[in-house]
Amino acid sequence: MLDRVLFQISCVAVAAFLNPVSLHAQACGDLQTPCSVEGGSYHVIYPEASEPLGIVMHLHGGGSNGASALKSGLAGEAHSRGYVFVAPNGEHPEARWTKDWSVRADNMEFERDDAEFLDRVLADVRSNTDLAEVPVLLSGFSRGGSMVWNMACWQPDFADAYAPLAGAFWERLPTRCAQPVYLFHTHGWTDRVVPLEGRSFFDDTVVQGDVWASLKVLRETNGCGKRQPETSTFDGELWLRHWTDCDAGRIDLMLHKGGHSAPEGWGPRMMNWFEELELR
């Protein structure tokens, strides 16, 4: 069951993003030669701009790898706008799910703390580029999206904004996060791999969290006094909800008619949202 699910996630993780980008000459980080840090490795694309505008880090889905993200629409969009694009590898060779992230969940253990690993990756990228002050966007797909929720909740200072796709908290959900954040969550209405309401594995001992419950935790953390969003909008076949009147931070939700995948134009939309936050 899980092997089949992971295979599906791996296939979608590669196919969900298009528009390949060209890689520039660099010591490491291309498709074949990842850069190494303590505990793992990552891929990276540097823009042609002498002073990059920021850093976009994307976490792949379960069963996939960072190299696949280099060929994504988000990578191409970030690169064309002058951002460093970073794609770490989720590697847990001793775990049941080997290409995965250490998402917090009851009855799951991992040999690597990926929050610490991602800290090392970001520090390495910053040291190689002298980009100590530029804004950072952390995005992720599926299990990578769940890891983005974890970082936003328990380590919110890691990035300036968060863009999870098709992944949220796993149970047991936190009651409150460390501090308010900017977060844009995207999910497919017909997603059967990570349903909006979640699902369970291993005789109900490991449970995907409910996206609606995850959003409730973040609304309370951000101080969004009203349950309903300030505005709800449509963009073609996309349904959006915006909590912009909170005490701090911001929450956006986008639902699309598809399944476990990204809607068309997801990469440019996330970059537009990130830049409109005016974090520089």
mmCIF file of C-alpha atoms in Angstrom:
data_model
loop_
_atom_site.group_PDB
_atom_site.id
_atom_site.type_symbol
_atom_site.label_atom_id
_atom_site.label_comp_id
_atom_site.label_asym_id
_atom_site.label_seq_id
_atom_site.Cartn_x
_atom_site.Cartn_y
_atom_site.Cartn_z
ATOM 1 C CA MET A 1 0.000 0.000 0.000
ATOM 2 C CA LEU A 2 2.609 2.560 1.096
ATOM 3 C CA ASP A 3 5.056 1.550 -1.629
ATOM 4 C CA ARG A 4 2.380 2.139 -4.235
ATOM 5 C CA VAL A 5 1.495 5.511 -2.704
ATOM 6 C CA LEU A 6 5.117 6.575 -2.625
ATOM 7 C CA PHE A 7 5.526 5.573 -6.250
ATOM 8 C CA GLN A 8 2.525 7.713 -7.164
ATOM 9 C CA ILE A 9 3.885 10.644 -5.182
ATOM 10 C CA SER A 10 7.286 10.281 -6.837
ATOM 11 C CA CYS A 11 5.758 10.284 -10.309
ATOM 12 C CA VAL A 12 3.601 13.297 -9.595
ATOM 13 C CA ALA A 13 6.443 15.183 -7.938
ATOM 14 C CA VAL A 14 8.356 15.027 -11.216
ATOM 15 C CA ALA A 15 5.410 15.547 -13.534
ATOM 16 C CA ALA A 16 3.596 18.273 -11.614
ATOM 17 C CA PHE A 17 6.161 20.924 -12.467
ATOM 18 C CA LEU A 18 7.367 21.744 -15.968
ATOM 19 C CA ASN A 19 9.558 24.308 -17.789
ATOM 20 C CA PRO A 20 13.165 23.035 -17.465
ATOM 21 C CA VAL A 21 15.840 25.601 -16.674
ATOM 22 C CA SER A 22 19.439 25.772 -17.785
ATOM 23 C CA LEU A 23 22.087 25.304 -15.121
ATOM 24 C CA HIS A 24 25.073 27.593 -14.829
ATOM 25 C CA ALA A 25 28.615 26.468 -14.293
ATOM 26 C CA GLN A 26 29.153 25.886 -10.579
ATOM 27 C CA ALA A 27 31.215 23.659 -8.314
ATOM 28 C CA CYS A 28 28.239 21.551 -7.226
ATOM 29 C CA GLY A 29 24.482 21.458 -7.122
ATOM 30 C CA ASP A 30 23.561 20.513 -10.679
ATOM 31 C CA LEU A 31 21.469 17.482 -11.631
ATOM 32 C CA GLN A 32 24.326 15.002 -11.284
ATOM 33 C CA THR A 33 26.447 16.542 -8.525
ATOM 34 C CA PRO A 34 24.652 17.694 -5.376
ATOM 35 C CA CYS A 35 26.405 19.856 -2.823
ATOM 36 C CA SER A 36 27.197 18.187 0.510
ATOM 37 C CA VAL A 37 26.658 19.405 4.051
ATOM 38 C CA GLU A 38 26.684 17.524 7.330
ATOM 39 C CA GLY A 39 23.915 14.937 7.213
ATOM 40 C CA GLY A 40 22.924 15.205 3.559
ATOM 41 C CA SER A 41 23.013 17.008 0.234
ATOM 42 C CA TYR A 42 21.200 19.573 -1.860
ATOM 43 C CA HIS A 43 20.917 20.918 -5.406
ATOM 44 C CA VAL A 44 21.052 24.598 -6.288
ATOM 45 C CA ILE A 45 20.699 26.987 -9.235
ATOM 46 C CA TYR A 46 22.317 30.410 -9.070
ATOM 47 C CA PRO A 47 20.829 33.233 -11.144
ATOM 48 C CA GLU A 48 22.828 35.338 -13.531
ATOM 49 C CA ALA A 49 22.172 38.445 -11.452
ATOM 50 C CA SER A 50 25.244 39.604 -9.551
ATOM 51 C CA GLU A 51 23.055 40.378 -6.536
ATOM 52 C CA PRO A 52 20.279 37.758 -6.198
ATOM 53 C CA LEU A 53 16.974 39.068 -4.855
ATOM 54 C CA GLY A 54 16.512 36.207 -2.425
ATOM 55 C CA ILE A 55 16.450 32.456 -1.868
ATOM 56 C CA VAL A 56 13.679 30.020 -2.781
ATOM 57 C CA MET A 57 14.003 26.563 -1.201
ATOM 58 C CA HIS A 58 11.704 23.744 -2.320
ATOM 59 C CA LEU A 59 11.204 20.378 -0.582
ATOM 60 C CA HIS A 60 10.325 17.494 -2.902
ATOM 61 C CA GLY A 61 7.549 14.980 -2.351
ATOM 62 C CA GLY A 62 8.020 11.578 -0.731
ATOM 63 C CA GLY A 63 9.842 9.147 -2.994
ATOM 64 C CA SER A 64 11.342 11.898 -5.151
ATOM 65 C CA ASN A 65 14.559 13.952 -4.874
ATOM 66 C CA GLY A 66 15.938 17.445 -5.120
ATOM 67 C CA ALA A 67 17.209 16.991 -8.660
ATOM 68 C CA SER A 68 13.636 16.639 -9.936
ATOM 69 C CA ALA A 69 12.787 20.057 -8.503
ATOM 70 C CA LEU A 70 15.471 21.701 -10.656
ATOM 71 C CA LYS A 71 13.247 21.000 -13.661
ATOM 72 C CA SER A 72 10.157 22.527 -12.085
ATOM 73 C CA GLY A 73 8.174 25.581 -13.062
ATOM 74 C CA LEU A 74 8.937 27.126 -9.680
ATOM 75 C CA ALA A 75 12.679 26.693 -10.277
ATOM 76 C CA GLY A 76 12.411 28.321 -13.689
ATOM 77 C CA GLU A 77 10.348 31.199 -12.357
ATOM 78 C CA ALA A 78 12.641 31.853 -9.380
ATOM 79 C CA HIS A 79 15.729 31.658 -11.588
ATOM 80 C CA SER A 80 14.326 34.049 -14.217
ATOM 81 C CA ARG A 81 13.455 36.609 -11.523
ATOM 82 C CA GLY A 82 16.943 36.560 -10.024
ATOM 83 C CA TYR A 83 16.563 34.221 -7.036
ATOM 84 C CA VAL A 84 18.791 31.399 -5.851
ATOM 85 C CA PHE A 85 16.775 28.159 -6.081
ATOM 86 C CA VAL A 86 17.669 25.426 -3.583
ATOM 87 C CA ALA A 87 16.384 21.843 -3.599
ATOM 88 C CA PRO A 88 17.564 19.674 -0.658
ATOM 89 C CA ASN A 89 17.382 15.880 -0.707
ATOM 90 C CA GLY A 90 15.138 14.170 1.812
ATOM 91 C CA GLU A 91 17.197 11.097 2.724
ATOM 92 C CA HIS A 92 16.365 8.586 5.453
ATOM 93 C CA PRO A 93 17.950 5.288 4.375
ATOM 94 C CA GLU A 94 16.994 3.452 7.578
ATOM 95 C CA ALA A 95 13.334 4.500 7.495
ATOM 96 C CA ARG A 96 10.384 2.791 5.849
ATOM 97 C CA TRP A 97 10.047 5.817 3.563
ATOM 98 C CA THR A 98 13.644 6.405 2.507
ATOM 99 C CA LYS A 99 13.215 9.559 0.387
ATOM 100 C CA ASP A 100 11.246 11.524 2.914
ATOM 101 C CA TRP A 101 11.259 14.311 5.480
ATOM 102 C CA SER A 102 11.160 13.998 9.258
ATOM 103 C CA VAL A 103 7.627 15.345 9.546
ATOM 104 C CA ARG A 104 6.376 15.306 13.136
ATOM 105 C CA ALA A 105 3.823 12.538 13.652
ATOM 106 C CA ASP A 106 2.848 10.091 16.342
ATOM 107 C CA ASN A 107 4.532 6.679 15.991
ATOM 108 C CA MET A 108 7.100 7.783 13.393
ATOM 109 C CA GLU A 109 10.845 8.121 13.995
ATOM 110 C CA PHE A 110 13.680 9.347 11.763
ATOM 111 C CA GLU A 111 17.461 9.190 12.061
ATOM 112 C CA ARG A 112 17.904 12.763 10.802
ATOM 113 C CA ASP A 113 16.338 15.917 12.169
ATOM 114 C CA ASP A 114 15.447 17.716 8.954
ATOM 115 C CA ALA A 115 14.882 21.057 10.678
ATOM 116 C CA GLU A 116 18.566 21.004 11.642
ATOM 117 C CA PHE A 117 19.540 19.708 8.198
ATOM 118 C CA LEU A 118 17.682 22.507 6.414
ATOM 119 C CA ASP A 119 19.378 25.021 8.706
ATOM 120 C CA ARG A 120 22.733 23.677 7.537
ATOM 121 C CA VAL A 121 21.702 23.809 3.887
ATOM 122 C CA LEU A 122 20.529 27.411 4.151
ATOM 123 C CA ALA A 123 23.676 28.410 6.040
ATOM 124 C CA ASP A 124 25.833 26.800 3.338
ATOM 125 C CA VAL A 125 23.984 28.610 0.555
ATOM 126 C CA ARG A 126 24.253 31.907 2.392
ATOM 127 C CA SER A 127 27.981 31.442 2.968
ATOM 128 C CA ASN A 128 28.548 30.624 -0.709
ATOM 129 C CA THR A 129 26.609 33.654 -1.914
ATOM 130 C CA ASP A 130 27.083 36.226 0.856
ATOM 131 C CA LEU A 131 23.288 36.526 1.045
ATOM 132 C CA ALA A 132 22.867 37.031 4.757
ATOM 133 C CA GLU A 133 19.913 39.421 4.640
ATOM 134 C CA VAL A 134 17.831 38.502 1.586
ATOM 135 C CA PRO A 135 14.281 37.134 2.050
ATOM 136 C CA VAL A 136 13.680 33.378 1.951
ATOM 137 C CA LEU A 137 10.654 31.475 0.666
ATOM 138 C CA LEU A 138 10.263 27.838 1.750
ATOM 139 C CA SER A 139 7.923 25.741 -0.380
ATOM 140 C CA GLY A 140 7.278 22.015 -0.601
ATOM 141 C CA PHE A 141 5.100 19.355 -2.197
ATOM 142 C CA SER A 142 3.230 16.520 -0.440
ATOM 143 C CA ARG A 143 5.482 15.237 2.377
ATOM 144 C CA GLY A 144 7.683 18.218 1.562
ATOM 145 C CA GLY A 145 4.619 20.406 2.036
ATOM 146 C CA SER A 146 4.052 18.858 5.449
ATOM 147 C CA MET A 147 7.656 19.636 6.340
ATOM 148 C CA VAL A 148 7.004 23.246 5.310
ATOM 149 C CA TRP A 149 4.105 23.372 7.785
ATOM 150 C CA ASN A 150 6.421 21.982 10.478
ATOM 151 C CA MET A 151 9.068 24.621 9.809
ATOM 152 C CA ALA A 152 6.473 27.410 9.724
ATOM 153 C CA CYS A 153 5.059 26.284 13.062
ATOM 154 C CA TRP A 154 8.063 25.211 15.125
ATOM 155 C CA GLN A 155 10.889 27.114 13.430
ATOM 156 C CA PRO A 156 9.167 30.177 11.919
ATOM 157 C CA ASP A 157 12.331 32.276 11.740
ATOM 158 C CA PHE A 158 13.792 29.873 9.163
ATOM 159 C CA ALA A 159 12.086 31.656 6.250
ATOM 160 C CA ASP A 160 10.191 34.870 5.652
ATOM 161 C CA ALA A 161 7.251 33.109 3.996
ATOM 162 C CA TYR A 162 5.952 29.580 3.450
ATOM 163 C CA ALA A 163 4.179 27.978 0.470
ATOM 164 C CA PRO A 164 3.152 24.357 1.145
ATOM 165 C CA LEU A 165 1.461 22.364 -1.630
ATOM 166 C CA ALA A 166 -0.664 19.241 -0.997
ATOM 167 C CA GLY A 167 0.647 18.595 2.518
ATOM 168 C CA ALA A 168 -0.197 19.806 6.036
ATOM 169 C CA PHE A 169 0.419 18.765 9.663
ATOM 170 C CA TRP A 170 0.280 15.080 10.617
ATOM 171 C CA GLU A 171 -1.353 14.042 13.861
ATOM 172 C CA ARG A 172 -0.884 14.862 16.614
ATOM 173 C CA LEU A 173 -1.423 18.463 15.534
ATOM 174 C CA PRO A 174 0.079 21.282 17.602
ATOM 175 C CA THR A 175 -2.322 23.384 19.629
ATOM 176 C CA ARG A 176 -0.447 26.558 18.735
ATOM 177 C CA CYS A 177 2.640 27.554 16.749
ATOM 178 C CA ALA A 178 5.652 29.543 17.904
ATOM 179 C CA GLN A 179 4.717 32.828 16.215
ATOM 180 C CA PRO A 180 2.690 34.302 13.331
ATOM 181 C CA VAL A 181 3.864 33.668 9.772
ATOM 182 C CA TYR A 182 3.020 34.365 6.137
ATOM 183 C CA LEU A 183 1.729 31.121 4.613
ATOM 184 C CA PHE A 184 0.017 30.285 1.299
ATOM 185 C CA HIS A 185 -1.393 26.765 1.206
ATOM 186 C CA THR A 186 -2.480 25.087 -2.065
ATOM 187 C CA HIS A 187 -4.458 21.843 -2.317
ATOM 188 C CA GLY A 188 -6.363 19.799 -4.872
ATOM 189 C CA TRP A 189 -10.088 19.316 -4.233
ATOM 190 C CA THR A 190 -9.905 15.721 -5.538
ATOM 191 C CA ASP A 191 -6.576 14.800 -3.923
ATOM 192 C CA ARG A 192 -6.712 11.110 -2.885
ATOM 193 C CA VAL A 193 -3.068 10.767 -1.822
ATOM 194 C CA VAL A 194 -3.290 13.558 0.751
ATOM 195 C CA PRO A 195 -7.030 14.221 1.131
ATOM 196 C CA LEU A 196 -8.052 17.550 2.582
ATOM 197 C CA GLU A 197 -9.388 15.695 5.624
ATOM 198 C CA GLY A 198 -6.290 13.449 5.901
ATOM 199 C CA ARG A 199 -6.139 9.641 6.147
ATOM 200 C CA SER A 200 -4.450 6.970 8.227
ATOM 201 C CA PHE A 201 -1.776 4.281 7.826
ATOM 202 C CA PHE A 202 -0.564 1.238 9.783
ATOM 203 C CA ASP A 203 -3.893 0.371 11.389
ATOM 204 C CA ASP A 204 -4.567 4.020 12.257
ATOM 205 C CA THR A 205 -1.295 4.433 14.177
ATOM 206 C CA VAL A 206 0.032 7.114 11.780
ATOM 207 C CA VAL A 207 -2.456 9.733 10.588
ATOM 208 C CA GLN A 208 -2.260 12.526 8.045
ATOM 209 C CA GLY A 209 -3.682 15.680 9.545
ATOM 210 C CA ASP A 210 -6.766 17.564 8.430
ATOM 211 C CA VAL A 211 -5.909 20.655 6.352
ATOM 212 C CA TRP A 212 -8.834 22.561 7.856
ATOM 213 C CA ALA A 213 -7.573 21.770 11.367
ATOM 214 C CA SER A 214 -4.049 22.864 10.366
ATOM 215 C CA LEU A 215 -5.422 26.180 9.139
ATOM 216 C CA LYS A 216 -7.314 26.640 12.407
ATOM 217 C CA VAL A 217 -4.086 26.264 14.402
ATOM 218 C CA LEU A 218 -2.383 28.881 12.265
ATOM 219 C CA ARG A 219 -5.345 31.282 12.385
ATOM 220 C CA GLU A 220 -5.212 31.211 16.163
ATOM 221 C CA THR A 221 -1.439 31.726 16.157
ATOM 222 C CA ASN A 222 -1.697 34.664 13.744
ATOM 223 C CA GLY A 223 -4.499 36.198 15.769
ATOM 224 C CA CYS A 224 -7.127 35.984 13.039
ATOM 225 C CA GLY A 225 -10.079 36.906 15.225
ATOM 226 C CA LYS A 226 -12.715 35.838 12.726
ATOM 227 C CA ARG A 227 -13.080 32.276 11.524
ATOM 228 C CA GLN A 228 -14.070 33.369 8.030
ATOM 229 C CA PRO A 229 -11.485 34.936 5.717
ATOM 230 C CA GLU A 230 -11.545 38.664 5.083
ATOM 231 C CA THR A 231 -12.086 37.982 1.378
ATOM 232 C CA SER A 232 -12.863 35.003 -0.856
ATOM 233 C CA THR A 233 -12.095 35.206 -4.565
ATOM 234 C CA PHE A 234 -12.155 33.178 -7.764
ATOM 235 C CA ASP A 235 -9.605 33.016 -10.551
ATOM 236 C CA GLY A 236 -10.942 30.798 -13.296
ATOM 237 C CA GLU A 237 -11.223 27.328 -11.749
ATOM 238 C CA LEU A 238 -9.234 28.320 -8.671
ATOM 239 C CA TRP A 239 -10.941 29.122 -5.358
ATOM 240 C CA LEU A 240 -9.053 31.387 -2.972
ATOM 241 C CA ARG A 241 -9.541 32.527 0.627
ATOM 242 C CA HIS A 242 -7.495 35.286 2.253
ATOM 243 C CA TRP A 243 -7.014 35.942 5.963
ATOM 244 C CA THR A 244 -5.326 39.348 5.795
ATOM 245 C CA ASP A 245 -6.852 41.071 8.840
ATOM 246 C CA CYS A 246 -4.966 39.087 11.484
ATOM 247 C CA ASP A 247 -2.911 40.578 14.310
ATOM 248 C CA ALA A 248 0.242 39.524 12.461
ATOM 249 C CA GLY A 249 1.204 37.508 9.407
ATOM 250 C CA ARG A 250 -1.151 36.390 6.665
ATOM 251 C CA ILE A 251 -2.817 33.163 5.508
ATOM 252 C CA ASP A 252 -3.915 32.389 1.951
ATOM 253 C CA LEU A 253 -5.618 29.208 0.775
ATOM 254 C CA MET A 254 -5.998 28.113 -2.846
ATOM 255 C CA LEU A 255 -8.036 25.080 -3.902
ATOM 256 C CA HIS A 256 -8.032 23.657 -7.419
ATOM 257 C CA LYS A 257 -10.120 20.995 -9.143
ATOM 258 C CA GLY A 258 -7.199 18.605 -9.621
ATOM 259 C CA GLY A 259 -5.745 15.890 -7.441
ATOM 260 C CA HIS A 260 -2.293 15.434 -5.919
ATOM 261 C CA SER A 261 -0.554 17.985 -8.104
ATOM 262 C CA ALA A 262 0.084 21.661 -8.648
ATOM 263 C CA PRO A 263 -2.430 23.765 -10.568
ATOM 264 C CA GLU A 264 -1.231 25.400 -13.753
ATOM 265 C CA GLY A 265 0.787 28.538 -13.043
ATOM 266 C CA TRP A 266 1.462 27.648 -9.403
ATOM 267 C CA GLY A 267 5.135 28.680 -9.541
ATOM 268 C CA PRO A 268 4.571 32.201 -10.910
ATOM 269 C CA ARG A 269 1.643 32.724 -8.527
ATOM 270 C CA MET A 270 3.752 31.804 -5.487
ATOM 271 C CA MET A 271 6.550 34.096 -6.634
ATOM 272 C CA ASN A 272 4.093 36.959 -7.198
ATOM 273 C CA TRP A 273 2.644 36.447 -3.715
ATOM 274 C CA PHE A 274 6.116 36.308 -2.159
ATOM 275 C CA GLU A 275 7.253 39.492 -3.859
ATOM 276 C CA GLU A 276 4.037 41.335 -3.030
ATOM 277 C CA LEU A 277 4.747 40.788 0.687
ATOM 278 C CA GLU A 278 7.524 43.404 0.323
ATOM 279 C CA LEU A 279 9.888 41.646 2.719
ATOM 280 C CA ARG A 280 13.079 43.317 1.503
#
